mmCIF file of C-alpha atoms in Angstrom:
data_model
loop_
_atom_site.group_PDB
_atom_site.id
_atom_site.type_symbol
_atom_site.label_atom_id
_atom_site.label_comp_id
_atom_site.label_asym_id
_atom_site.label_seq_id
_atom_site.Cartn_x
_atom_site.Cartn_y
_atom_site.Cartn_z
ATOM 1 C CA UNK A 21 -238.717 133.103 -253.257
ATOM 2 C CA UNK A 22 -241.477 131.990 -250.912
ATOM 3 C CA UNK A 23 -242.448 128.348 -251.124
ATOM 4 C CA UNK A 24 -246.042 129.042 -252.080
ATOM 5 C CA UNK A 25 -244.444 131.135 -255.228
ATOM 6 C CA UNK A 26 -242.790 127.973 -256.703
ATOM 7 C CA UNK A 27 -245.633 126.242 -256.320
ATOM 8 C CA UNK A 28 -247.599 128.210 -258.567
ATOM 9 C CA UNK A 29 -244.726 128.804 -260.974
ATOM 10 C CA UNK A 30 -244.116 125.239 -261.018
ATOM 11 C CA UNK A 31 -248.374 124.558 -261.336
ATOM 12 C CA UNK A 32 -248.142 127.055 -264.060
ATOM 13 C CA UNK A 33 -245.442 125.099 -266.144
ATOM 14 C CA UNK A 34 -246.913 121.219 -265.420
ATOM 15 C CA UNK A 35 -249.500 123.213 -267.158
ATOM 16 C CA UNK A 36 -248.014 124.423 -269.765
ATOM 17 C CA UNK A 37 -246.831 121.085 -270.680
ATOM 18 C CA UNK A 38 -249.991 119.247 -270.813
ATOM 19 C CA UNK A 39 -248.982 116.706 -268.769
ATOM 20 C CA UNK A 40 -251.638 113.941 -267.236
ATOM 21 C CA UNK A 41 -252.172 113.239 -263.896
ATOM 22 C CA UNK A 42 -254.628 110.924 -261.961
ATOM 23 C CA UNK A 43 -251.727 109.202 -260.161
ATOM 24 C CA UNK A 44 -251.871 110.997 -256.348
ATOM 25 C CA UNK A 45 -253.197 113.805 -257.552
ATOM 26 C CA UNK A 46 -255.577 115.324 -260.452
ATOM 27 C CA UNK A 47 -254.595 118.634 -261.308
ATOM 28 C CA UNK A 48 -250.781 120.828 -261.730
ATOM 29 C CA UNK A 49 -251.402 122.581 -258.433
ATOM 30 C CA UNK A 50 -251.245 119.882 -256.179
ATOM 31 C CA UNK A 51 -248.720 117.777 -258.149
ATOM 32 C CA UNK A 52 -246.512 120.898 -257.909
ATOM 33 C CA UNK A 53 -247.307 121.014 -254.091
ATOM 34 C CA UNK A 54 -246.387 117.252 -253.914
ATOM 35 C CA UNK A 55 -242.901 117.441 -255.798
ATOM 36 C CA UNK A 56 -241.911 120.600 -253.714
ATOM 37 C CA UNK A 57 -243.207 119.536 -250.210
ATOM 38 C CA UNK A 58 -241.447 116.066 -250.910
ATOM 39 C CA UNK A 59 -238.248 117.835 -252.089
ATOM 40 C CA UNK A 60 -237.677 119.508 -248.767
ATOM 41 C CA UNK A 61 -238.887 116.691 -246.623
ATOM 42 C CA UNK A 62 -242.162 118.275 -245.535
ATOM 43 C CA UNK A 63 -245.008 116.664 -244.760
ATOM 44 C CA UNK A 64 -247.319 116.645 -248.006
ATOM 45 C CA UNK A 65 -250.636 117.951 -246.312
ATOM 46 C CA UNK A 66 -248.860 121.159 -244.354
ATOM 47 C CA UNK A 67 -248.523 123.436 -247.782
ATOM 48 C CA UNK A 68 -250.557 126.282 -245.125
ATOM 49 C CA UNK A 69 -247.784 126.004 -242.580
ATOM 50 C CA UNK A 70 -245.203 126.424 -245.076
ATOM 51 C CA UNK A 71 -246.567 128.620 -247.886
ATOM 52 C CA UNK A 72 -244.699 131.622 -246.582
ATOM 53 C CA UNK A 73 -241.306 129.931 -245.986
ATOM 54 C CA UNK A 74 -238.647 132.013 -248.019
ATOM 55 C CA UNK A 75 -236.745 129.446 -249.674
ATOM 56 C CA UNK A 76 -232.814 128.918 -250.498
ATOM 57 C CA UNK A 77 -231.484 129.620 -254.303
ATOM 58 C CA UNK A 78 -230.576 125.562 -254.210
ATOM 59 C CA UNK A 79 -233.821 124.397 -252.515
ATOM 60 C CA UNK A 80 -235.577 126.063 -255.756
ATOM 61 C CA UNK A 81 -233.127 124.629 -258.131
ATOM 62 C CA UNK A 82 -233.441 121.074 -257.172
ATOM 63 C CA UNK A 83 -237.201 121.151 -256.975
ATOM 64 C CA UNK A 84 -237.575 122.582 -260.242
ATOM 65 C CA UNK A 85 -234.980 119.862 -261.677
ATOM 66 C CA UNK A 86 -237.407 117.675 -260.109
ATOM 67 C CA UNK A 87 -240.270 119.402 -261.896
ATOM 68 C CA UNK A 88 -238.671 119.272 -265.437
ATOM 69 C CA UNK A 89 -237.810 115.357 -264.707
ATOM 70 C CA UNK A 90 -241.139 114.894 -264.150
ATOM 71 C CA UNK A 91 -241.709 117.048 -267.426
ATOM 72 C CA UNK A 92 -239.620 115.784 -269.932
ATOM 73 C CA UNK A 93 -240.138 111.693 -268.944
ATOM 74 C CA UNK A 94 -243.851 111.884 -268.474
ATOM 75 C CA UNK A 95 -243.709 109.216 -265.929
ATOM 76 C CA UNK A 96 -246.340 109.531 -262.990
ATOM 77 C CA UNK A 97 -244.423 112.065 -260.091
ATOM 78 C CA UNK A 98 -244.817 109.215 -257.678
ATOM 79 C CA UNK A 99 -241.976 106.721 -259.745
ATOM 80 C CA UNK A 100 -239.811 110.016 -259.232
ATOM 81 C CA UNK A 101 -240.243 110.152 -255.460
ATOM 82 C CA UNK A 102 -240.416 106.482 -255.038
ATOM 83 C CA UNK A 103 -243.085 107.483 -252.520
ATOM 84 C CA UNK A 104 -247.505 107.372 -252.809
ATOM 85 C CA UNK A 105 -250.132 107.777 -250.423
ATOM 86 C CA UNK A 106 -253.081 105.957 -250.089
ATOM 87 C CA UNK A 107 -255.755 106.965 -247.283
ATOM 88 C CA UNK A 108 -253.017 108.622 -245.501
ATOM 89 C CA UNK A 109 -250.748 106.037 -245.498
ATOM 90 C CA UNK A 110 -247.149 106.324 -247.632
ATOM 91 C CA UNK A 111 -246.403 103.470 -249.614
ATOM 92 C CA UNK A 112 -242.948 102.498 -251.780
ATOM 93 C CA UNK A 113 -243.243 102.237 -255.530
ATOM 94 C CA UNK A 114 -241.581 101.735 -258.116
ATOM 95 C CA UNK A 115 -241.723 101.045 -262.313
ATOM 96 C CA UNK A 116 -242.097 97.507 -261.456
ATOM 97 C CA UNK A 117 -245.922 97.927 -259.923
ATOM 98 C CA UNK A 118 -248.646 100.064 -260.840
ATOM 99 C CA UNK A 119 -248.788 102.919 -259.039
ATOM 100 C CA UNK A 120 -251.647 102.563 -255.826
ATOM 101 C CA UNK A 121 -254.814 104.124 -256.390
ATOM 102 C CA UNK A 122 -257.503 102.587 -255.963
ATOM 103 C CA UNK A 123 -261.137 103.390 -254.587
ATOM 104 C CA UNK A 124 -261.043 99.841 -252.989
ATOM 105 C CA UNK A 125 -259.013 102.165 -250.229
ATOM 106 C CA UNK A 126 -261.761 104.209 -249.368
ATOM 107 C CA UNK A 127 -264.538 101.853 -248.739
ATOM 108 C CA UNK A 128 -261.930 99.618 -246.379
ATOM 109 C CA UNK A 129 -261.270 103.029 -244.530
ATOM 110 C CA UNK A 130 -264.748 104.297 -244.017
ATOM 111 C CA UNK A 131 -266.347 101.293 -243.026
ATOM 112 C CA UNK A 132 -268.542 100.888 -246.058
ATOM 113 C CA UNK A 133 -268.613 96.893 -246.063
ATOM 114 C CA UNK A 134 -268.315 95.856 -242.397
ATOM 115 C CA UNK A 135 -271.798 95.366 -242.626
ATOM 116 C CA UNK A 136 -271.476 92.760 -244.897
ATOM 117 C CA UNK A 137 -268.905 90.980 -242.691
ATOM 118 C CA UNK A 138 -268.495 89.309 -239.341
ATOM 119 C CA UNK A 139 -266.252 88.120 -236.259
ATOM 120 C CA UNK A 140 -266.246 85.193 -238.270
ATOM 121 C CA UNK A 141 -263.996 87.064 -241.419
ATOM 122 C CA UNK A 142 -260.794 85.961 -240.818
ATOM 123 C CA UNK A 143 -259.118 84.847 -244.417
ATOM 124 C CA UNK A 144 -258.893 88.125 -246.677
ATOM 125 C CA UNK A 145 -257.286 87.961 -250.561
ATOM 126 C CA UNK A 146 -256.248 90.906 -252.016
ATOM 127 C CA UNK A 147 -255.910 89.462 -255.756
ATOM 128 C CA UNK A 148 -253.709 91.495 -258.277
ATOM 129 C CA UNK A 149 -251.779 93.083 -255.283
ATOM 130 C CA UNK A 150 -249.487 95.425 -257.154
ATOM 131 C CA UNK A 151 -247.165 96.866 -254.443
ATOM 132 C CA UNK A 152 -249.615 95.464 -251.697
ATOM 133 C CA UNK A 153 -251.169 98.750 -250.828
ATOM 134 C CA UNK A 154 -255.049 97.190 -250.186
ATOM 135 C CA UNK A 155 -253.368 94.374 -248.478
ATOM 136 C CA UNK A 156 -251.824 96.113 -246.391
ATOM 137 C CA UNK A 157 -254.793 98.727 -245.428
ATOM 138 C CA UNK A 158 -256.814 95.764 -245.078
ATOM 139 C CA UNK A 159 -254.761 94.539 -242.558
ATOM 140 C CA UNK A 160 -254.690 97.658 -240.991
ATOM 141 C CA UNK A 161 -258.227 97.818 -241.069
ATOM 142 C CA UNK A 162 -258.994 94.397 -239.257
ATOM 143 C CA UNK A 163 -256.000 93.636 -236.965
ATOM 144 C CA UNK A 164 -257.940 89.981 -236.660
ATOM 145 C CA UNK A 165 -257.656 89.125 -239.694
ATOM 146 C CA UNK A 166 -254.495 87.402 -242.326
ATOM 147 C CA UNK A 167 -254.443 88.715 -245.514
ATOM 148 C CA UNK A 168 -252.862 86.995 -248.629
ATOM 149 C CA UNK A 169 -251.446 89.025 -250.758
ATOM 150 C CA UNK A 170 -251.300 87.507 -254.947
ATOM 151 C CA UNK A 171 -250.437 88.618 -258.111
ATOM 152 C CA UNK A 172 -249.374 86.987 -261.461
ATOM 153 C CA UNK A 173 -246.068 89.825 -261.664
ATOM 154 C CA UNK A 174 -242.997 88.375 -259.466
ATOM 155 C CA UNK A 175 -241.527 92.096 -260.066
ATOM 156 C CA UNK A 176 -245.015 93.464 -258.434
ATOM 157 C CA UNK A 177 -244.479 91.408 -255.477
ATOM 158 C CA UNK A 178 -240.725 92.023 -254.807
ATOM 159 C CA UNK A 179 -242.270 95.738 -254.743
ATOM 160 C CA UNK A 180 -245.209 94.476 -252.378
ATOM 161 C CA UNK A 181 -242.705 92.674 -249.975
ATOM 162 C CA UNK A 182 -240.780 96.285 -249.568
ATOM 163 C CA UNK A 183 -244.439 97.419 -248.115
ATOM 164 C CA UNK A 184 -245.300 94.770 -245.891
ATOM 165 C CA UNK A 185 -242.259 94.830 -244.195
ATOM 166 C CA UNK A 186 -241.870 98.477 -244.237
ATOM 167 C CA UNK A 187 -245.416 98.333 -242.179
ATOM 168 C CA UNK A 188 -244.252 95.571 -239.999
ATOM 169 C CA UNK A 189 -246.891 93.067 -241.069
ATOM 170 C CA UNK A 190 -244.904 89.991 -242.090
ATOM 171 C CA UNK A 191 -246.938 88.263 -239.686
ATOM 172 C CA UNK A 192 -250.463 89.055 -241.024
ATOM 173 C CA UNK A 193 -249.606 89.176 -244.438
ATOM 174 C CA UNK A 194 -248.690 86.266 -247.036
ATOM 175 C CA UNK A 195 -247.301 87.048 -250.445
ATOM 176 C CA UNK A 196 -248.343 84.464 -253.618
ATOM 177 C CA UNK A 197 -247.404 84.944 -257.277
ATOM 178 C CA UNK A 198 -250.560 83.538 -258.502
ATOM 179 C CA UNK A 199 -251.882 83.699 -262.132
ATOM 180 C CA UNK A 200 -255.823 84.207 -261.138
ATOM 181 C CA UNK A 201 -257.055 81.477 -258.823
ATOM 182 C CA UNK A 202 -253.996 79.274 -259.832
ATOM 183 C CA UNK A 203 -252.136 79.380 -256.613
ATOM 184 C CA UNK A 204 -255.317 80.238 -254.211
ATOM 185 C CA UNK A 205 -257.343 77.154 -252.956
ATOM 186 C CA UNK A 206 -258.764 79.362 -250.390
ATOM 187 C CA UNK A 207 -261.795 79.663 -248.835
ATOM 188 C CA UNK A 208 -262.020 83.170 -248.387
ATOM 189 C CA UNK A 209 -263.950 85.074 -246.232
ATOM 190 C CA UNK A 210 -263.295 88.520 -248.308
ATOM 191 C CA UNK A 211 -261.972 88.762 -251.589
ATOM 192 C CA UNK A 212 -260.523 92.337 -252.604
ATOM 193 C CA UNK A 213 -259.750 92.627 -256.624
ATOM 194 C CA UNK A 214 -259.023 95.872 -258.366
ATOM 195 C CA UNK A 215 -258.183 93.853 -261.862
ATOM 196 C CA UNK A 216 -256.481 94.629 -265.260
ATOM 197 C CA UNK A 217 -260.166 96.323 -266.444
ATOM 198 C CA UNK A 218 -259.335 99.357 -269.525
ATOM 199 C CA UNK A 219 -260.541 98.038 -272.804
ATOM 200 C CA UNK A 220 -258.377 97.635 -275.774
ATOM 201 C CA UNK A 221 -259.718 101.406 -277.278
ATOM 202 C CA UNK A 222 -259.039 103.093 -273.974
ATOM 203 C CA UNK A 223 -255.384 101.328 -273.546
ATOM 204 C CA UNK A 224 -254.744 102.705 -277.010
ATOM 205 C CA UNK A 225 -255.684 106.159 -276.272
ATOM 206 C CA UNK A 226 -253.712 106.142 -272.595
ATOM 207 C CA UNK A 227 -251.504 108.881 -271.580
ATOM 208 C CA UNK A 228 -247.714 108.742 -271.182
ATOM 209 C CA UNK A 229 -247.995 108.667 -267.809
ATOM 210 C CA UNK A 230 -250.181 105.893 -267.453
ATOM 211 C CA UNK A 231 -248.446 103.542 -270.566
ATOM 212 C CA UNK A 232 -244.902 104.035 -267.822
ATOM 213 C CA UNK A 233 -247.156 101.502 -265.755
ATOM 214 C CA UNK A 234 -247.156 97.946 -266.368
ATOM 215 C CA UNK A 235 -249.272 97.074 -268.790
ATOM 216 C CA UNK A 236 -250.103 93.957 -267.486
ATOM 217 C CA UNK A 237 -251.874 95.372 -264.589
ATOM 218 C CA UNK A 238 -253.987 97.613 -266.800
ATOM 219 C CA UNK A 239 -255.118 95.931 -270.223
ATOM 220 C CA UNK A 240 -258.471 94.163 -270.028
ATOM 221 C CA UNK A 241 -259.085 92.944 -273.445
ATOM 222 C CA UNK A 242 -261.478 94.094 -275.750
ATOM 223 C CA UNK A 243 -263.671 95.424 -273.224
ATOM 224 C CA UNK A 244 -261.726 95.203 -270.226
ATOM 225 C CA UNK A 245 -263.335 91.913 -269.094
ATOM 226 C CA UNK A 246 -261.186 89.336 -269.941
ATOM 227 C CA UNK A 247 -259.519 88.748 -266.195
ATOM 228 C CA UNK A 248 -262.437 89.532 -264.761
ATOM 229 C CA UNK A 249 -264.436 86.672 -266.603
ATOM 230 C CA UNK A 250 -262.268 83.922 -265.262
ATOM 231 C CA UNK A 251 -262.349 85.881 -261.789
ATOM 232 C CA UNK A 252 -265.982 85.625 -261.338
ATOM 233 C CA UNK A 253 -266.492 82.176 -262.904
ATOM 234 C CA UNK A 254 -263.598 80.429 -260.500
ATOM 235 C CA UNK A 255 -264.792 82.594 -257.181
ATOM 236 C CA UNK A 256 -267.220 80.501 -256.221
ATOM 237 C CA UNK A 257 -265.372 77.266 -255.243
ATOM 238 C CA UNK A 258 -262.477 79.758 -253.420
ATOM 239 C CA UNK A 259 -265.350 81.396 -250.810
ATOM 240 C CA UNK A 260 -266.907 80.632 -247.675
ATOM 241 C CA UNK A 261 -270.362 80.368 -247.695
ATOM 242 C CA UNK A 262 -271.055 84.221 -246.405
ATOM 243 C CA UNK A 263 -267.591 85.540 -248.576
ATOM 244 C CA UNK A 264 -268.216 88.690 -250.479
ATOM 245 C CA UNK A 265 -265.812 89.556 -253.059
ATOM 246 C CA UNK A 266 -265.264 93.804 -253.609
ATOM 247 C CA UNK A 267 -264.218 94.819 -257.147
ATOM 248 C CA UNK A 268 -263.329 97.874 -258.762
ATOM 249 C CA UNK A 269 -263.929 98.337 -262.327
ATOM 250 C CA UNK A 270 -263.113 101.973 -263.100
ATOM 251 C CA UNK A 271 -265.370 103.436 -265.908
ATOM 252 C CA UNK A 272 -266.078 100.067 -267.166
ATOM 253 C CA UNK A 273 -269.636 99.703 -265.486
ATOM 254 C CA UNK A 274 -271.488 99.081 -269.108
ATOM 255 C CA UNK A 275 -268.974 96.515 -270.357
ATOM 256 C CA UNK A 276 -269.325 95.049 -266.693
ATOM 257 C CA UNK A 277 -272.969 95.025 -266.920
ATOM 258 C CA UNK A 278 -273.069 94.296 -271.050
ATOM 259 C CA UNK A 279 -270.474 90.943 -269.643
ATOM 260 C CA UNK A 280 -272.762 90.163 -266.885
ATOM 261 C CA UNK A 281 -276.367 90.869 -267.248
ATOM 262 C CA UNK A 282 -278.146 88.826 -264.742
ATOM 263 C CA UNK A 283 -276.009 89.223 -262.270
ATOM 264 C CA UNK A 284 -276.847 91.302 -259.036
ATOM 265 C CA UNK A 285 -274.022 93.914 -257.362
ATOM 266 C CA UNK A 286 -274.315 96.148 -255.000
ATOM 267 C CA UNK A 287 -272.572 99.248 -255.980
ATOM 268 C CA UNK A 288 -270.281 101.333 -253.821
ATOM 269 C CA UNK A 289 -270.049 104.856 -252.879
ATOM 270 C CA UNK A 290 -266.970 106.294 -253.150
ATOM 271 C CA UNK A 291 -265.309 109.787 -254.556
ATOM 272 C CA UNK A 292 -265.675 109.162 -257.552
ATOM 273 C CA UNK A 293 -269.056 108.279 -257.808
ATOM 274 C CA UNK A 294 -271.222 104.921 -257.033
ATOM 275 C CA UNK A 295 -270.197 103.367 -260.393
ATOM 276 C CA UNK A 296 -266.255 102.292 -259.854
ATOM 277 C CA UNK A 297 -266.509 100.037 -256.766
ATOM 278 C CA UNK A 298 -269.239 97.157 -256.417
ATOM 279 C CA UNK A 299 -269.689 94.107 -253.828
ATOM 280 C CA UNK A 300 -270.748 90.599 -254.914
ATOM 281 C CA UNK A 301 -271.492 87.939 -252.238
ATOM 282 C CA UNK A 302 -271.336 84.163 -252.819
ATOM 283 C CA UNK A 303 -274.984 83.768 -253.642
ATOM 284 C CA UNK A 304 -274.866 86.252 -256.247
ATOM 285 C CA UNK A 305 -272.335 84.695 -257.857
ATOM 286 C CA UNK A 306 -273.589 81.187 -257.571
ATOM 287 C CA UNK A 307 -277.243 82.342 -259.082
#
């Protein structure tokens, strides 16, 4: 059997299955292309270079062992390969973080807010840091800067310290188990946040895929507010004068803007739209 054949066989029973994605990829095609290229060790964007490849009888049995793993436990594929990708960049994960994907990445890839910043940005946060994927891109992004890397989940971090090490960036990159602003006296210069933010209704309604995932770095309260309250109120006092704090708030714009009506954000572009991301500088907040 060609590769390209037990990918859409494989497609065709993820499928079947009704299983949910949204964590690497968003439809049974490409998560079948993901499980099979990472089974045999292939690079994940060279399906064209491979399609035709005629594969061995035990080549297709492990990857479809793979594929009914990721079936019958309806965890996201990426806790099965230990292995997701962020802007092009492979990260470790595991249970004990939420799997990396936010839209934070883009807009520190494609240069959205360097205009906003300066030679003088030099202290970055990255608060809730899961398994330090944003830190780490951040410091990729500005080799000038030191990033601290902070979240409440000792577990997340363990997973977080696997990533800055496996990018070499020990020196750049500081780890802190920090409930909110606890542990953080800062000033900042940048402040990156993407926050527990689903509401109570949506958290009840969650796949199984995404209710595998911690729920501490998902649940929001009653309308996915509640950490970011105590974010915005404390941000103030941990920023430079010219700081600007980037947030992402997933398809929670109206509770963010029911939860904070006067205040002004600048909304970010990214792939999924220009209502997920938004930018706040210190003035905003203070007014």
């Amino acid at each position: 059997m060609k590769l390209i054949a037990l990918v859409d066989d494989l497609a065709a029973q993820l499928e079947a299955a009704g299983v949910s994605f949204g964590h690497g990829t968003t439809n049974a095609f490409d998560e079948a292309v993901w499980l099979v290229l990472w089974h045999l060790g292939l690079p994940l964007d060279e399906l064209d270079l491979h399609a035709e490849r005629e594969l061995r009888p035990e080549e297709q049995l492990a990857a479809r062992e793979l594929l009914h793993k990721r079936i019958a436990s309806r965890v996201p594929a990426a806790y099965l390969t230990r292995e997701a990708w962020l802007q092009g960049v492979p990260f470790y994960v595991d249970e004990r973080a939420i799997v990396p994907r936010s839209f934070i990445a883009e807009v520190l890839a494609d240069g959205t807010i360097d205009p906003w910043l300066s030679d003088a940005t030099h202290k970055v946060l990255d608060l809730c840091t899961g398994n330090g994927s944003l830190a780490v891109l951040a410091a990729m992004a500005w080799p000038d800067v030191e990033v601290d890397a902070a979240d409440i989940s000792a577990d997340a971090l363990d997973v977080a310290r696997i990533n800055v090490d496996k990018h070499g960036l020990q020196q750049r990159i500081r780890l802190v188990q920090s409930d909110a602003w606890s542990a953080l006296p800062g000033p900042y210069d940048l402040v990156l946040c993407n926050p527990p933010y689903v509401n109570a209704q949506s958290m009840a309604g969650l796949p199984a895929e995404y209710r595998a995932e911690p729920a501490l770095a998902l649940a929001g309260g009653s309308d996915g507010m509640d950490f970011v309250r105590a974010l915005l109120r404390d941000a103030p006092a941990r920023m430079n004068p010219a700081a600007v704090l980037v947030l992402e708030i997933g398809n929670e714009r109206e509770n963010f803007e029911a939860a904070f009506p006067r205040l002004e954000a600048v909304w970010l572009e990214t792939s999924a739209g220009s209502d997920q991301v938004l930018l706040l500088t210190r003035d905003a907040l203070v007014a």
